[in-house]
Amino acid sequence: MSVKILGKSKGFYDTYERRPGNNKKQTHYCPGCGHGILHKMIAEALVDFDVAENMVFISPVGCSVFAYYYFNAGNIQAAHGRAPAVATGVKRALPESIVISYQGDGDLAAIGGNEILHAANRGESITVFFVNNAIYGMTGGQMAPTTLIGQKTTTTPYGRTLQNEGYPIKMAEIIASLESPVYVERVMMADVRSKNAARKAVRKGIKNQIEKKGFSFIEVLSTCPTGWKMTAPQSEEWIKTTLVKNFPLGVYKDIADEVEPLDLSLNLATPERIPRLIGLEQDKMEFDTASMKIAAEIDQEIKIAGFGGQGVLSLGVWLSEIGMREDLDVSWIPSYGPEMRGGTANCHVKLSHNSIGSPLVTHPTVLVAMNRPSLDKFEDDVVEGGAIVWDSALIDIGPKRKDIRSIPVPATKIASDFGNTKVSNVVLLGVLAGFSDFLDPLVVQQVLPIIFKKKHLLEINLKAFQKGLELGRELKN
Amino acid sequence: MAKQFVKGNEAIVKGAILAGCRAYYGYPITPASEIAQTAALFMPLVGGTFLQAESEIAAINMVYGASGTGIRAMTASSSPGFSLKQEGLSYLAGAELPCVVVNIMRGGPGLGNIAPEQSDYNQAVKGGGHGNYKTIVLAPNSAQEMCDLTMLAFELSDKYRNPAVVLADGFIGQMMEPVDFPEPVTEFAEKTWAVRGVDRDRMNLVSSIELDPDDLERHNQKLQSKYEIIENNETRYEEYLLDDAEFVVVGYGIVSRLVHTAINQLRDEGVKVGMLRPITLMPYPSKRLAELAALEQVKAFSVIELSNGQMVDDVRLAVNGAKPVEFFGRMGGNVPSIKELVHEIKRMMRVL
Ligand SMILES: Cc1ncc(C[n+]2csc(CCOP(=O)(O)OP(=O)(O)O)c2C)c(N)n1
Ligand code: SF4
Ligand SMILES: [Mg+2]
């Protein structure tokens, strides 16, 4: 009877057009099923609060999978157990909507245990209705995580046992133990009184969401005459005599009056502001490329290697940043995968006049070795006529090869003279800019303030670079 | 806008935001974590949502919810996490919801390792979850394409109401290169099907259910014709030195970069070899491969992958026996050296 009234006030559709077959007026639920009663209470509350049109209803997998036949709202049907995750995605996108996440006991407490726990723990601003009928109704009366000890189902034909399946799970108690939820109550669909109490809980759970109070969870002990193989009155009686003994009713948590409404407003940036906000405008620079003299015709393939923490990767990034501003094609790739074996960190940098194919450097034109193992490991790979820049403060014996240019730089020593061994890689950058003909010191100097992200270290970095540059120039002459 | 030197993984997020994506849901995993970290950095600044979900399963379902409201949403992961997303992808495809899922592939099976592989090709290209569905699959080979193809993925995914996967490997994700970022997208088609919690959407339903076998068959047929339209309109590939090529190497992602260098060396030795690089893996450039196979000049194909040979099946289907199709692959995260590639290509072409 209430269906008709609600139909007019638009909690439910007037006729259930999505329902297959000719019967477009009645629900698909079995007579005496708790789902239908709960549906009515939800629809009624939404209409009374005048938010029916703002509802997004998430239906689960279970007997209530077809809730979208009835609710006059935007409906989203979720995968088994995932309704709280789907509800999260909806509510975050539509903070002004009223999101109802509706689940059965298999859906919520078994397959979707993780999703409900975390949605509750995050305090998603949604209302969850948890229909505990101690059985899998939809699939033919199998055991649910809430099935009672001794209860016979099609998958516990001898009755659920402690040893095999453990205790029935008490979701209201679990959810109430979390800090975020504002309201957790367990109600039942048995007699008039208990249904009235249930109606009140439904309304409160929805009102909390309207008032932006946070996560509300209403567990409903609900009849499944079909799964329980009982008549409707027997089912209500079984809830009262048996089910409720295992799942005590009550308000497990209610802090809704104590908490401030959440600020859920979205602050979407206008498109014009996007590039700045994601850091795409910060290093725009005026650059006089015409004045640059990049003498090197030859493409550079550089390998930089050392211990982790020596700034190996950063040095490679700086070289690439400079190369990019010299209008070269550049690539950088860190040691990764099998390359990482052996305890050295290294990176590969390519600076090329043509588009770069493989970003990997197997035969460097320049090897920067910042520790002994790196020199040992990569010395043989350097091309004939290439250069090996090595930290002579850390490596006692230099390269053995005579067909390469050996450039000893006491980088760590110089850096420690500046009071910070961490800038040894900056000294090496200066040396490379000084002696090589593929880095234009002018460009490098313009780029440095941009690439040194830590502004408080800019001064010492510039000094270290200058020292390296002088050293590099001496080496060149 | 200025060129920026960025990691592939970072370029994905910036491209996504420029494409109008305002929701990122993900779970950390190497070598894709920079994507989540970059999204965590920027999404709040543009008023979007970043949420570290409790699992990849939750993340893809959050994307399902977000996308159901009509906004552009994404998630990213690496192979083990991509496996967990398959359930959600099937539902998204069934409900015809757009979304972008990035997979920075790593070594498998199982936990495998964190080094680059291309062993999720079949999972990404052939559907991956249950049911008769496919996702659009784009395969970037540079940081620039990590941005561009992510943006394209959003566009195609909206246009066809179908999930789109950006399939890259650990190398492309970790590599830094200059990227020219385009201007933000400002025009979006209205999604009349979306559920937005307002009166006019009250008849809208996001669902993958069709109870009646005839209805479900019709729905499936509609999906298949959509894939056909996608195949006709959206196939993208790049050709390198194919004009006079006697041998055609096929490789995508990082492999195409290595093959590019190997081909340059082979050309120096006078070997007439070129490359076809699929940019879209679904739709696959089968027609172009068939055309090449029909050319008298083309003697053979060689497919190179960081896998046990997955894409090679699609090349064989396209070539359809017209010419020999050879395969060379490395697995476990090993990447062939250029020397090895040159040798293998010669072996496969029988010009050793
Ligand atoms: C991944 C997955 N596993 C299993 C199923 C089959 N299945 C459908 S409903 C259901 C149980 C539903 O029980 P419950 O959540 O208690 O809902 P009820 O029908 O009792 O209301 C199961 C196991 C499914 N649809 N998807
Ligand atoms: S099987 Fe049980 S839960 Fe399902 S509709 Fe029937 S009575 Fe309701
Ligand atoms: Mg149940």
PDB file of C-alpha atoms in Angstrom, chain B residues 9-223:
ATOM      1  CA  ASN B   9      55.306   8.337 -14.996  1.00  0.00           C
ATOM      2  CA  GLU B  10      55.020  12.026 -14.125  1.00  0.00           C
ATOM      3  CA  ALA B  11      54.107  12.945 -17.696  1.00  0.00           C
ATOM      4  CA  ILE B  12      51.134  10.596 -17.422  1.00  0.00           C
ATOM      5  CA  VAL B  13      49.646  12.521 -14.517  1.00  0.00           C
ATOM      6  CA  LYS B  14      50.268  15.945 -16.012  1.00  0.00           C
ATOM      7  CA  GLY B  15      48.752  14.771 -19.286  1.00  0.00           C
ATOM      8  CA  ALA B  16      45.769  13.344 -17.421  1.00  0.00           C
ATOM      9  CA  ILE B  17      45.128  16.596 -15.587  1.00  0.00           C
ATOM     10  CA  LEU B  18      45.483  18.565 -18.823  1.00  0.00           C
ATOM     11  CA  ALA B  19      42.929  16.167 -20.307  1.00  0.00           C
ATOM     12  CA  GLY B  20      40.512  17.113 -17.552  1.00  0.00           C
ATOM     13  CA  CYS B  21      40.949  14.091 -15.275  1.00  0.00           C
ATOM     14  CA  ARG B  22      39.911  15.082 -11.774  1.00  0.00           C
ATOM     15  CA  ALA B  23      39.898  11.772  -9.949  1.00  0.00           C
ATOM     16  CA  TYR B  24      42.796   9.430  -9.298  1.00  0.00           C
ATOM     17  CA  TYR B  25      42.346   6.271  -7.279  1.00  0.00           C
ATOM     18  CA  GLY B  26      45.312   3.950  -6.877  1.00  0.00           C
ATOM     19  CA  TYR B  27      47.428   1.635  -4.796  1.00  0.00           C
ATOM     20  CA  PRO B  28      51.244   1.880  -4.728  1.00  0.00           C
ATOM     21  CA  ILE B  29      53.426  -0.568  -6.632  1.00  0.00           C
ATOM     22  CA  THR B  30      56.872  -0.404  -8.199  1.00  0.00           C
ATOM     23  CA  PRO B  31      57.554   0.706 -10.914  1.00  0.00           C
ATOM     24  CA  ALA B  32      54.338   2.716 -11.122  1.00  0.00           C
ATOM     25  CA  SER B  33      54.394   4.463  -7.754  1.00  0.00           C
ATOM     26  CA  GLU B  34      55.516   7.827  -9.138  1.00  0.00           C
ATOM     27  CA  ILE B  35      52.176   8.018 -10.886  1.00  0.00           C
ATOM     28  CA  ALA B  36      50.297   7.840  -7.580  1.00  0.00           C
ATOM     29  CA  GLN B  37      52.798  10.175  -5.939  1.00  0.00           C
ATOM     30  CA  THR B  38      52.519  12.773  -8.684  1.00  0.00           C
ATOM     31  CA  ALA B  39      48.742  12.530  -8.625  1.00  0.00           C
ATOM     32  CA  ALA B  40      48.823  12.973  -4.853  1.00  0.00           C
ATOM     33  CA  LEU B  41      50.851  16.124  -5.395  1.00  0.00           C
ATOM     34  CA  PHE B  42      48.749  17.757  -8.082  1.00  0.00           C
ATOM     35  CA  MET B  43      45.162  16.478  -7.850  1.00  0.00           C
ATOM     36  CA  PRO B  44      44.385  18.450  -4.672  1.00  0.00           C
ATOM     37  CA  LEU B  45      45.846  21.603  -6.249  1.00  0.00           C
ATOM     38  CA  VAL B  46      43.454  21.463  -9.187  1.00  0.00           C
ATOM     39  CA  GLY B  47      40.493  20.607  -6.983  1.00  0.00           C
ATOM     40  CA  GLY B  48      40.463  16.967  -7.988  1.00  0.00           C
ATOM     41  CA  THR B  49      40.434  13.846  -5.858  1.00  0.00           C
ATOM     42  CA  PHE B  50      43.431  11.719  -5.059  1.00  0.00           C
ATOM     43  CA  LEU B  51      42.803   8.726  -2.891  1.00  0.00           C
ATOM     44  CA  GLN B  52      45.104   5.870  -1.998  1.00  0.00           C
ATOM     45  CA  ALA B  53      42.664   2.998  -2.028  1.00  0.00           C
ATOM     46  CA  GLU B  54      42.848  -0.113   0.137  1.00  0.00           C
ATOM     47  CA  SER B  55      43.562  -2.283  -2.897  1.00  0.00           C
ATOM     48  CA  GLU B  56      43.589  -2.206  -6.673  1.00  0.00           C
ATOM     49  CA  ILE B  57      40.158  -3.826  -6.550  1.00  0.00           C
ATOM     50  CA  ALA B  58      38.804  -0.930  -4.540  1.00  0.00           C
ATOM     51  CA  ALA B  59      40.646   1.586  -6.711  1.00  0.00           C
ATOM     52  CA  ILE B  60      39.123   0.401  -9.977  1.00  0.00           C
ATOM     53  CA  ASN B  61      35.673   0.325  -8.368  1.00  0.00           C
ATOM     54  CA  MET B  62      36.122   3.880  -7.111  1.00  0.00           C
ATOM     55  CA  VAL B  63      36.957   4.764 -10.701  1.00  0.00           C
ATOM     56  CA  TYR B  64      33.761   2.967 -11.733  1.00  0.00           C
ATOM     57  CA  GLY B  65      31.757   5.143  -9.350  1.00  0.00           C
ATOM     58  CA  ALA B  66      33.509   8.370 -10.322  1.00  0.00           C
ATOM     59  CA  SER B  67      33.143   7.636 -14.017  1.00  0.00           C
ATOM     60  CA  GLY B  68      29.473   6.834 -13.495  1.00  0.00           C
ATOM     61  CA  THR B  69      28.985  10.451 -12.444  1.00  0.00           C
ATOM     62  CA  GLY B  70      30.466  11.590 -15.762  1.00  0.00           C
ATOM     63  CA  ILE B  71      33.841  12.893 -14.621  1.00  0.00           C
ATOM     64  CA  ARG B  72      37.151  11.789 -16.108  1.00  0.00           C
ATOM     65  CA  ALA B  73      38.783   9.332 -13.752  1.00  0.00           C
ATOM     66  CA  MET B  74      41.841   7.106 -13.775  1.00  0.00           C
ATOM     67  CA  THR B  75      43.911   4.567 -11.928  1.00  0.00           C
ATOM     68  CA  ALA B  76      47.398   3.192 -12.496  1.00  0.00           C
ATOM     69  CA  SER B  77      49.338   0.170 -11.404  1.00  0.00           C
ATOM     70  CA  SER B  78      51.878  -2.412 -12.435  1.00  0.00           C
ATOM     71  CA  SER B  79      51.279  -5.997 -13.458  1.00  0.00           C
ATOM     72  CA  PRO B  80      50.153  -7.672 -10.182  1.00  0.00           C
ATOM     73  CA  GLY B  81      47.821  -4.754  -9.530  1.00  0.00           C
ATOM     74  CA  PHE B  82      46.598  -4.791 -13.115  1.00  0.00           C
ATOM     75  CA  SER B  83      45.517  -8.390 -12.564  1.00  0.00           C
ATOM     76  CA  LEU B  84      43.389  -7.275  -9.627  1.00  0.00           C
ATOM     77  CA  LYS B  85      41.758  -4.596 -11.754  1.00  0.00           C
ATOM     78  CA  GLN B  86      40.455  -7.056 -14.305  1.00  0.00           C
ATOM     79  CA  GLU B  87      37.175  -7.647 -12.494  1.00  0.00           C
ATOM     80  CA  GLY B  88      36.484  -3.934 -12.440  1.00  0.00           C
ATOM     81  CA  LEU B  89      37.515  -3.502 -16.064  1.00  0.00           C
ATOM     82  CA  SER B  90      34.992  -6.112 -17.121  1.00  0.00           C
ATOM     83  CA  TYR B  91      32.224  -4.221 -15.281  1.00  0.00           C
ATOM     84  CA  LEU B  92      33.342  -0.878 -16.723  1.00  0.00           C
ATOM     85  CA  ALA B  93      33.365  -2.345 -20.226  1.00  0.00           C
ATOM     86  CA  GLY B  94      29.988  -3.995 -19.676  1.00  0.00           C
ATOM     87  CA  ALA B  95      28.430  -0.820 -18.308  1.00  0.00           C
ATOM     88  CA  GLU B  96      30.135   1.148 -21.107  1.00  0.00           C
ATOM     89  CA  LEU B  97      31.871   3.480 -18.727  1.00  0.00           C
ATOM     90  CA  PRO B  98      34.925   5.421 -19.839  1.00  0.00           C
ATOM     91  CA  CYS B  99      38.093   5.428 -17.739  1.00  0.00           C
ATOM     92  CA  VAL B 100      41.844   5.295 -18.136  1.00  0.00           C
ATOM     93  CA  VAL B 101      43.925   2.545 -16.564  1.00  0.00           C
ATOM     94  CA  VAL B 102      47.709   2.702 -16.761  1.00  0.00           C
ATOM     95  CA  ASN B 103      49.790  -0.457 -16.503  1.00  0.00           C
ATOM     96  CA  ILE B 104      53.546   0.003 -16.115  1.00  0.00           C
ATOM     97  CA  MET B 105      54.380  -3.623 -16.779  1.00  0.00           C
ATOM     98  CA  ARG B 106      56.960  -5.489 -14.716  1.00  0.00           C
ATOM     99  CA  GLY B 107      58.343  -9.003 -14.623  1.00  0.00           C
ATOM    100  CA  GLY B 108      55.946 -11.860 -13.884  1.00  0.00           C
ATOM    101  CA  PRO B 109      54.293 -14.251 -13.310  1.00  0.00           C
ATOM    102  CA  GLY B 110      53.352 -13.871  -9.667  1.00  0.00           C
ATOM    103  CA  LEU B 111      55.408 -11.330  -7.828  1.00  0.00           C
ATOM    104  CA  GLY B 112      58.158 -11.760 -10.432  1.00  0.00           C
ATOM    105  CA  ASN B 113      60.343  -8.693 -10.137  1.00  0.00           C
ATOM    106  CA  ILE B 114      60.229  -4.956 -10.717  1.00  0.00           C
ATOM    107  CA  ALA B 115      62.206  -4.937 -13.949  1.00  0.00           C
ATOM    108  CA  PRO B 116      60.526  -4.168 -17.282  1.00  0.00           C
ATOM    109  CA  GLU B 117      58.595  -6.807 -19.179  1.00  0.00           C
ATOM    110  CA  GLN B 118      55.848  -6.769 -21.787  1.00  0.00           C
ATOM    111  CA  SER B 119      54.199  -9.893 -20.543  1.00  0.00           C
ATOM    112  CA  ASP B 120      50.756  -8.406 -19.868  1.00  0.00           C
ATOM    113  CA  TYR B 121      50.091  -7.903 -23.577  1.00  0.00           C
ATOM    114  CA  ASN B 122      47.489 -10.627 -23.817  1.00  0.00           C
ATOM    115  CA  GLN B 123      45.798  -9.599 -20.588  1.00  0.00           C
ATOM    116  CA  ALA B 124      45.529  -5.985 -21.729  1.00  0.00           C
ATOM    117  CA  VAL B 125      44.747  -6.513 -25.397  1.00  0.00           C
ATOM    118  CA  LYS B 126      42.463  -9.547 -25.300  1.00  0.00           C
ATOM    119  CA  GLY B 127      40.129  -8.306 -22.601  1.00  0.00           C
ATOM    120  CA  GLY B 128      41.727  -9.638 -19.440  1.00  0.00           C
ATOM    121  CA  GLY B 129      38.580 -10.093 -17.393  1.00  0.00           C
ATOM    122  CA  HIS B 130      35.478 -12.189 -18.091  1.00  0.00           C
ATOM    123  CA  GLY B 131      33.164 -11.607 -21.000  1.00  0.00           C
ATOM    124  CA  ASN B 132      33.275 -10.551 -24.651  1.00  0.00           C
ATOM    125  CA  TYR B 133      34.910  -7.209 -24.165  1.00  0.00           C
ATOM    126  CA  LYS B 134      38.029  -5.361 -25.167  1.00  0.00           C
ATOM    127  CA  THR B 135      39.681  -2.239 -23.902  1.00  0.00           C
ATOM    128  CA  ILE B 136      41.374   0.350 -26.076  1.00  0.00           C
ATOM    129  CA  VAL B 137      45.120  -0.123 -25.551  1.00  0.00           C
ATOM    130  CA  LEU B 138      47.739   2.544 -26.267  1.00  0.00           C
ATOM    131  CA  ALA B 139      51.481   1.852 -26.081  1.00  0.00           C
ATOM    132  CA  PRO B 140      53.734   4.886 -25.548  1.00  0.00           C
ATOM    133  CA  ASN B 141      57.467   4.698 -26.251  1.00  0.00           C
ATOM    134  CA  SER B 142      58.624   8.048 -24.830  1.00  0.00           C
ATOM    135  CA  ALA B 143      57.868  10.459 -22.019  1.00  0.00           C
ATOM    136  CA  GLN B 144      56.182  12.692 -24.585  1.00  0.00           C
ATOM    137  CA  GLU B 145      53.860   9.891 -25.572  1.00  0.00           C
ATOM    138  CA  MET B 146      53.165   9.073 -21.917  1.00  0.00           C
ATOM    139  CA  CYS B 147      51.539  12.503 -21.855  1.00  0.00           C
ATOM    140  CA  ASP B 148      50.032  12.504 -25.341  1.00  0.00           C
ATOM    141  CA  LEU B 149      48.641   8.980 -25.289  1.00  0.00           C
ATOM    142  CA  THR B 150      47.205   9.414 -21.808  1.00  0.00           C
ATOM    143  CA  MET B 151      45.345  12.449 -23.122  1.00  0.00           C
ATOM    144  CA  LEU B 152      44.263  10.494 -26.180  1.00  0.00           C
ATOM    145  CA  ALA B 153      43.159   7.634 -23.944  1.00  0.00           C
ATOM    146  CA  PHE B 154      40.755   9.970 -22.139  1.00  0.00           C
ATOM    147  CA  GLU B 155      39.439  11.295 -25.426  1.00  0.00           C
ATOM    148  CA  LEU B 156      38.873   7.881 -27.009  1.00  0.00           C
ATOM    149  CA  SER B 157      37.512   6.417 -23.837  1.00  0.00           C
ATOM    150  CA  ASP B 158      34.857   9.137 -23.607  1.00  0.00           C
ATOM    151  CA  LYS B 159      34.131   9.035 -27.312  1.00  0.00           C
ATOM    152  CA  TYR B 160      33.474   5.308 -27.359  1.00  0.00           C
ATOM    153  CA  ARG B 161      32.341   4.899 -23.743  1.00  0.00           C
ATOM    154  CA  ASN B 162      34.942   2.218 -23.260  1.00  0.00           C
ATOM    155  CA  PRO B 163      37.851   1.782 -20.841  1.00  0.00           C
ATOM    156  CA  ALA B 164      41.246   2.649 -22.287  1.00  0.00           C
ATOM    157  CA  VAL B 165      44.537   1.190 -21.096  1.00  0.00           C
ATOM    158  CA  VAL B 166      47.890   2.917 -21.371  1.00  0.00           C
ATOM    159  CA  LEU B 167      50.286  -0.019 -21.554  1.00  0.00           C
ATOM    160  CA  ALA B 168      53.895   0.886 -20.852  1.00  0.00           C
ATOM    161  CA  ASP B 169      56.831  -0.825 -19.237  1.00  0.00           C
ATOM    162  CA  GLY B 170      59.119  -0.030 -16.349  1.00  0.00           C
ATOM    163  CA  PHE B 171      61.657   1.630 -18.633  1.00  0.00           C
ATOM    164  CA  ILE B 172      59.282   4.091 -20.260  1.00  0.00           C
ATOM    165  CA  GLY B 173      57.892   4.865 -16.813  1.00  0.00           C
ATOM    166  CA  GLN B 174      61.278   5.520 -15.216  1.00  0.00           C
ATOM    167  CA  MET B 175      62.884   7.308 -18.149  1.00  0.00           C
ATOM    168  CA  MET B 176      63.148  11.108 -18.180  1.00  0.00           C
ATOM    169  CA  GLU B 177      62.832  13.033 -21.407  1.00  0.00           C
ATOM    170  CA  PRO B 178      61.762  16.514 -22.486  1.00  0.00           C
ATOM    171  CA  VAL B 179      58.022  16.797 -22.863  1.00  0.00           C
ATOM    172  CA  ASP B 180      56.134  19.532 -24.653  1.00  0.00           C
ATOM    173  CA  PHE B 181      52.908  19.751 -22.698  1.00  0.00           C
ATOM    174  CA  PRO B 182      49.864  20.949 -24.633  1.00  0.00           C
ATOM    175  CA  GLU B 183      47.239  23.388 -23.401  1.00  0.00           C
ATOM    176  CA  PRO B 184      44.482  22.001 -21.160  1.00  0.00           C
ATOM    177  CA  VAL B 185      41.465  20.483 -22.851  1.00  0.00           C
ATOM    178  CA  THR B 186      38.492  22.760 -22.354  1.00  0.00           C
ATOM    179  CA  GLU B 187      35.710  21.185 -24.355  1.00  0.00           C
ATOM    180  CA  PHE B 188      33.976  18.034 -23.265  1.00  0.00           C
ATOM    181  CA  ALA B 189      30.967  16.377 -24.775  1.00  0.00           C
ATOM    182  CA  GLU B 190      27.929  16.214 -22.501  1.00  0.00           C
ATOM    183  CA  LYS B 191      27.432  12.795 -20.913  1.00  0.00           C
ATOM    184  CA  THR B 192      23.673  12.460 -20.901  1.00  0.00           C
ATOM    185  CA  TRP B 193      23.913   8.928 -19.524  1.00  0.00           C
ATOM    186  CA  ALA B 194      25.730   9.943 -16.332  1.00  0.00           C
ATOM    187  CA  VAL B 195      24.285   9.755 -12.832  1.00  0.00           C
ATOM    188  CA  ARG B 196      24.789  13.135 -11.223  1.00  0.00           C
ATOM    189  CA  GLY B 197      22.327  13.204  -8.352  1.00  0.00           C
ATOM    190  CA  VAL B 198      20.006  15.655 -10.070  1.00  0.00           C
ATOM    191  CA  ASP B 199      16.419  15.377 -11.245  1.00  0.00           C
ATOM    192  CA  ARG B 200      17.143  15.001 -14.965  1.00  0.00           C
ATOM    193  CA  ASP B 201      19.312  11.918 -14.387  1.00  0.00           C
ATOM    194  CA  ARG B 202      16.715   9.952 -12.453  1.00  0.00           C
ATOM    195  CA  MET B 203      16.077   7.558 -15.298  1.00  0.00           C
ATOM    196  CA  ASN B 204      19.799   6.915 -15.776  1.00  0.00           C
ATOM    197  CA  LEU B 205      21.258   3.583 -14.833  1.00  0.00           C
ATOM    198  CA  VAL B 206      24.857   2.423 -14.820  1.00  0.00           C
ATOM    199  CA  SER B 207      24.817  -1.343 -14.941  1.00  0.00           C
ATOM    200  CA  SER B 208      26.286  -4.313 -16.757  1.00  0.00           C
ATOM    201  CA  ILE B 209      23.239  -6.523 -16.222  1.00  0.00           C
ATOM    202  CA  GLU B 210      21.116  -7.846 -19.093  1.00  0.00           C
ATOM    203  CA  LEU B 211      19.010 -10.736 -17.837  1.00  0.00           C
ATOM    204  CA  ASP B 212      17.405 -11.750 -21.085  1.00  0.00           C
ATOM    205  CA  PRO B 213      19.760 -13.765 -23.340  1.00  0.00           C
ATOM    206  CA  ASP B 214      18.536 -11.915 -26.428  1.00  0.00           C
ATOM    207  CA  ASP B 215      19.124  -8.559 -24.784  1.00  0.00           C
ATOM    208  CA  LEU B 216      22.562  -9.603 -23.607  1.00  0.00           C
ATOM    209  CA  GLU B 217      23.437 -10.908 -27.045  1.00  0.00           C
ATOM    210  CA  ARG B 218      22.324  -7.613 -28.558  1.00  0.00           C
ATOM    211  CA  HIS B 219      24.411  -5.748 -25.997  1.00  0.00           C
ATOM    212  CA  ASN B 220      27.422  -7.893 -26.848  1.00  0.00           C
ATOM    213  CA  GLN B 221      26.883  -7.364 -30.555  1.00  0.00           C
ATOM    214  CA  LYS B 222      26.757  -3.644 -29.945  1.00  0.00           C
ATOM    215  CA  LEU B 223      30.090  -3.881 -28.129  1.00  0.00           C
TER     216      LEU B 223
END
